[in-house]
mmCIF file of C-alpha atoms in Angstrom:
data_model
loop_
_atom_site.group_PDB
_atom_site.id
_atom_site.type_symbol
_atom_site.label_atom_id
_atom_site.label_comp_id
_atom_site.label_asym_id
_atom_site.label_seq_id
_atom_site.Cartn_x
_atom_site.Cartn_y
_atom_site.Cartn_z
ATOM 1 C CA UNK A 1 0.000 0.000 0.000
ATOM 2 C CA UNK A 2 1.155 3.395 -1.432
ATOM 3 C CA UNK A 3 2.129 6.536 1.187
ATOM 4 C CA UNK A 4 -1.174 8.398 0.826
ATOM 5 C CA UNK A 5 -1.466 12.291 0.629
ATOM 6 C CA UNK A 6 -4.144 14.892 -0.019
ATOM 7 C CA UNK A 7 -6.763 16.791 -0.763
ATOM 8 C CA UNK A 8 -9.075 15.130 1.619
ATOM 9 C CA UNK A 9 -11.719 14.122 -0.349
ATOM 10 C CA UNK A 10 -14.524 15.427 2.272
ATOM 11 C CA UNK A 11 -13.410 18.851 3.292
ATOM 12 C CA UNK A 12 -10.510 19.216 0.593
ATOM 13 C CA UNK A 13 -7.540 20.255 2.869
ATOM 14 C CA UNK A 14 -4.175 19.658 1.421
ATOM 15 C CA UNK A 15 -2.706 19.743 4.675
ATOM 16 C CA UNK A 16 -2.624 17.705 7.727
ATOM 17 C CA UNK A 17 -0.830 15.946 10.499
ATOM 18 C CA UNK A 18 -1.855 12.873 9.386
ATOM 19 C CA UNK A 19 -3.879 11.351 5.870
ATOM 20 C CA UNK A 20 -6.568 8.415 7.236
ATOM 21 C CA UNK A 21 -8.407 6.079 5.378
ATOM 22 C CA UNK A 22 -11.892 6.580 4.421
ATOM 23 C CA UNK A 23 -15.133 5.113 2.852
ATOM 24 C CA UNK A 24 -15.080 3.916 -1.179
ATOM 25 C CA UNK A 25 -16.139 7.280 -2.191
ATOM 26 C CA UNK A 26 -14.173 8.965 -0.254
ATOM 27 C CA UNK A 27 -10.677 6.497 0.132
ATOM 28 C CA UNK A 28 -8.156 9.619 1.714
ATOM 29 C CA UNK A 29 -9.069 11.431 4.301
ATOM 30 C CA UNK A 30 -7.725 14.543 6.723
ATOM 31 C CA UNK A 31 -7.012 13.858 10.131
ATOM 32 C CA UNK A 32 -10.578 15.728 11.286
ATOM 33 C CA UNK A 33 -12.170 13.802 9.118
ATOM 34 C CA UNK A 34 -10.923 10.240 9.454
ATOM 35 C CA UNK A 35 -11.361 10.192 12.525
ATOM 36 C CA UNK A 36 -14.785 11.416 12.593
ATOM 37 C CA UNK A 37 -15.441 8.599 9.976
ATOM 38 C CA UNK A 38 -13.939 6.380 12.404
ATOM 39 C CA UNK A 39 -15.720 7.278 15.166
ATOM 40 C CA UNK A 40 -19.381 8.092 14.048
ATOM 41 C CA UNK A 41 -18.816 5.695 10.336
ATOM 42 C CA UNK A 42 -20.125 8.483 8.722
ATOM 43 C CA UNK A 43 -19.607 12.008 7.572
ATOM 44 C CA UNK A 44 -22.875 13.343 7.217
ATOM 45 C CA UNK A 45 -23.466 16.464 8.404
ATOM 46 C CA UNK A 46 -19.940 17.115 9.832
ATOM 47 C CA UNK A 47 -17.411 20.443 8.776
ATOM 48 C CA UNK A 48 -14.188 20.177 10.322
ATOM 49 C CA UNK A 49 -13.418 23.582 12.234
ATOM 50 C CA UNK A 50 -10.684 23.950 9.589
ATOM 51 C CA UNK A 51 -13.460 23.933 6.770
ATOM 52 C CA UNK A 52 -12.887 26.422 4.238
ATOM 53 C CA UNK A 53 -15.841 27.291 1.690
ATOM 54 C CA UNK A 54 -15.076 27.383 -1.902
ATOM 55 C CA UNK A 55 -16.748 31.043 -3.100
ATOM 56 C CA UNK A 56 -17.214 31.573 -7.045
ATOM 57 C CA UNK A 57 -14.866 33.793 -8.717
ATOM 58 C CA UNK A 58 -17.807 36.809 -8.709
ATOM 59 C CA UNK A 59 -18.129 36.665 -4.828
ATOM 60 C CA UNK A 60 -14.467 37.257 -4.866
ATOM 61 C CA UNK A 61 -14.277 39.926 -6.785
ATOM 62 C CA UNK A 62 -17.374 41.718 -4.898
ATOM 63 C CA UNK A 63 -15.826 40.711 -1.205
ATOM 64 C CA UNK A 64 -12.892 42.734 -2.441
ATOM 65 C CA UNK A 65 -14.411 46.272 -3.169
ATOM 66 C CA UNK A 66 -15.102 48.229 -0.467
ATOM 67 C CA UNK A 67 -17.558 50.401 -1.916
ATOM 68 C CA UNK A 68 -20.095 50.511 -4.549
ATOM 69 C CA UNK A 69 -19.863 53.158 -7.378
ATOM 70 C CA UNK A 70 -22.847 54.794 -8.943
ATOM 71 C CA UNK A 71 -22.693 57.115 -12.042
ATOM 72 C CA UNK A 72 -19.721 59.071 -12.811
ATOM 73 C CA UNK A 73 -17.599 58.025 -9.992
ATOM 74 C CA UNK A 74 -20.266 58.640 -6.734
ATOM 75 C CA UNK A 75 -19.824 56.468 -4.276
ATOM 76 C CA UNK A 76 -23.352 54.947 -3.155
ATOM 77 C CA UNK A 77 -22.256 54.667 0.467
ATOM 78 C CA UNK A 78 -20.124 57.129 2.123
ATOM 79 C CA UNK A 79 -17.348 56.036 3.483
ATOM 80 C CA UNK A 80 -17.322 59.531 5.680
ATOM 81 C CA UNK A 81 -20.120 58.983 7.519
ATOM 82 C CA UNK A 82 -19.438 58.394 11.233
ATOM 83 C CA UNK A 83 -20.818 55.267 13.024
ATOM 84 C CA UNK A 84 -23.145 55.952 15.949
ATOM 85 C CA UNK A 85 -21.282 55.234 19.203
ATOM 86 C CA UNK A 86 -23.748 54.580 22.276
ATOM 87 C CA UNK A 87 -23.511 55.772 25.544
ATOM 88 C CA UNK A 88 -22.502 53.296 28.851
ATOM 89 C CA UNK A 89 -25.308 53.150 30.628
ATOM 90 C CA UNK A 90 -24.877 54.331 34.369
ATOM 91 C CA UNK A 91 -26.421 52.057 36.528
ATOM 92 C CA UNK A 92 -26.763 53.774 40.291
ATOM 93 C CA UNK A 93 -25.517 50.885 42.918
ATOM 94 C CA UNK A 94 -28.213 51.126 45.988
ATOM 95 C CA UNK A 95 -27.480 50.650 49.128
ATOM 96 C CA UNK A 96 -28.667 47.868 51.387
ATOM 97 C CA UNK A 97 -29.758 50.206 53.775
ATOM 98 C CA UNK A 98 -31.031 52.329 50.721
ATOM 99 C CA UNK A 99 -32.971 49.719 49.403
ATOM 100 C CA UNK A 100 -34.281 48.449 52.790
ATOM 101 C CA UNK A 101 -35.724 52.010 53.130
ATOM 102 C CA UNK A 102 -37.448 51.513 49.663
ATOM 103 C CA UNK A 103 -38.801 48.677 51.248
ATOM 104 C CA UNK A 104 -40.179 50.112 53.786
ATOM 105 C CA UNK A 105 -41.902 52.782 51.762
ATOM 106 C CA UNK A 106 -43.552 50.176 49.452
ATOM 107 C CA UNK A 107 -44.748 48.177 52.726
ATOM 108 C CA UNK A 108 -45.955 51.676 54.277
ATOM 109 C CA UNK A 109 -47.858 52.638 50.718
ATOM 110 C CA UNK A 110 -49.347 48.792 50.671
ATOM 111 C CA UNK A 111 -50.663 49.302 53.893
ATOM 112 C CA UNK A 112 -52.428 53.184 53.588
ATOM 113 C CA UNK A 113 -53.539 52.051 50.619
ATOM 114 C CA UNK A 114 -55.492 49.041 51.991
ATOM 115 C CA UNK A 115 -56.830 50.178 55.861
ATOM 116 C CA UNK A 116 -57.338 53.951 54.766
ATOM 117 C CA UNK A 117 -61.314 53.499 55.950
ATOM 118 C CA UNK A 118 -60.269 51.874 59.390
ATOM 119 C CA UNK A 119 -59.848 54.069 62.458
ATOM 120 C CA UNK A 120 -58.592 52.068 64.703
ATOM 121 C CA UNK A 121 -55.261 51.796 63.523
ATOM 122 C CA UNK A 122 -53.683 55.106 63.464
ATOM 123 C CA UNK A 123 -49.823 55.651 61.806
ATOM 124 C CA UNK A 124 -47.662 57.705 63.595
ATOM 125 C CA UNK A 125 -46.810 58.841 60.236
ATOM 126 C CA UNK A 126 -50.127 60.618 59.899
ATOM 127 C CA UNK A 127 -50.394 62.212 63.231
ATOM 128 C CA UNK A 128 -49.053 65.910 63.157
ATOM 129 C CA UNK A 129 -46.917 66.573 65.867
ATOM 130 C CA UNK A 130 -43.918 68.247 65.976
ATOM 131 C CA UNK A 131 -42.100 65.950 67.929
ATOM 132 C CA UNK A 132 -41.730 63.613 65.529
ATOM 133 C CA UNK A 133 -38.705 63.887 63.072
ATOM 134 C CA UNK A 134 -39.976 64.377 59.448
ATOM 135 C CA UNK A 135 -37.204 61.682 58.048
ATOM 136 C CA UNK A 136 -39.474 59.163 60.423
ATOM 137 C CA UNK A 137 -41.609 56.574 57.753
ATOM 138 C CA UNK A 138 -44.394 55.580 59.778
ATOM 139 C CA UNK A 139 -43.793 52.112 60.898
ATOM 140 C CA UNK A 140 -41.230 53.456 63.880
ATOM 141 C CA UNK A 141 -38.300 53.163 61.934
ATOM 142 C CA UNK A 142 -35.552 55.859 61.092
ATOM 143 C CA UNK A 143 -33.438 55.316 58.074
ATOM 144 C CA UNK A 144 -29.382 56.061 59.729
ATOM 145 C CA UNK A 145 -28.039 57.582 56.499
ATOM 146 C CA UNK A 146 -30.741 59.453 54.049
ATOM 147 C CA UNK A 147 -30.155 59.474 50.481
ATOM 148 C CA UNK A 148 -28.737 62.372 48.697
ATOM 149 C CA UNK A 149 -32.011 63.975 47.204
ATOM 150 C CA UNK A 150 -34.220 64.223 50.325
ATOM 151 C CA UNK A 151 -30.868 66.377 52.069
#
């Protein structure tokens, strides 16, 4: 038996590490691809990673411009024109305590919104006195650090 050598007859490499024997349609193989045939005994449905599609000459050519000409030497797209560039978007990082105060808000706002026709519970939130600090929420808690916009 001869010393065999390339293409491979399934993905037609030329070049390889090592040439492996394949099916009667397909007697030399790649190394990808002999051992896939090995493996799975057939080659259905498989590209090596190496896989290199053959493009007609015309796909060439047009993958090579750059840019498309109209009439008497216009270019159809600009190559001037500037590509949008996005902002980052600034996310804010909250605070547990922060967002343990939102909580308490949303629990607060649950809660008014639900009992507001029953008098027998009374918030100290609603009662007007001034001996009660204005940062206080109602459920007889006092956020230790307020938030920048309430300052």
């Amino acid at each position: 038996m001869g010393r065999k050598h390339g293409p491979c007859f399934h993905c037609k490499i030329h070049i390889t590490p090592l040439w492996r024997n394949g099916p009667e349609d397909k007697p030399v193989l790649c190394n990808a691809c002999g051992s896939r045939y090995r493996k799975c005994g057939s080659l259905e449905n498989y590209l090596p990673n190496h896989f290199q599609p053959e493009y007609p000459d015309n796909l060439k050519m047009l993958k090579r411009r750059k840019t498309l000409k109209g009439g008497k030497g216009r270019y159809l797209c600009s190559p001037k024109i500037p590509t949008r560039k996005r902002s980052p978007l600034v996310r804010k990082k909250i605070t547990p305590m922060k967002r343990f105060y939102m909580q308490l808000q949303n629990m607060w706002e649950d809660y008014g919104n639900s009992n507001e026709s029953s008098s027998e519970e009374v918030l100290i939130f609603n009662n007007v006195n001034n001996f009660i600090p204005s940062n206080e929420i109602g459920l007889g808690c006092i956020p230790l650090k307020l938030d920048d916009a309430s300052a």
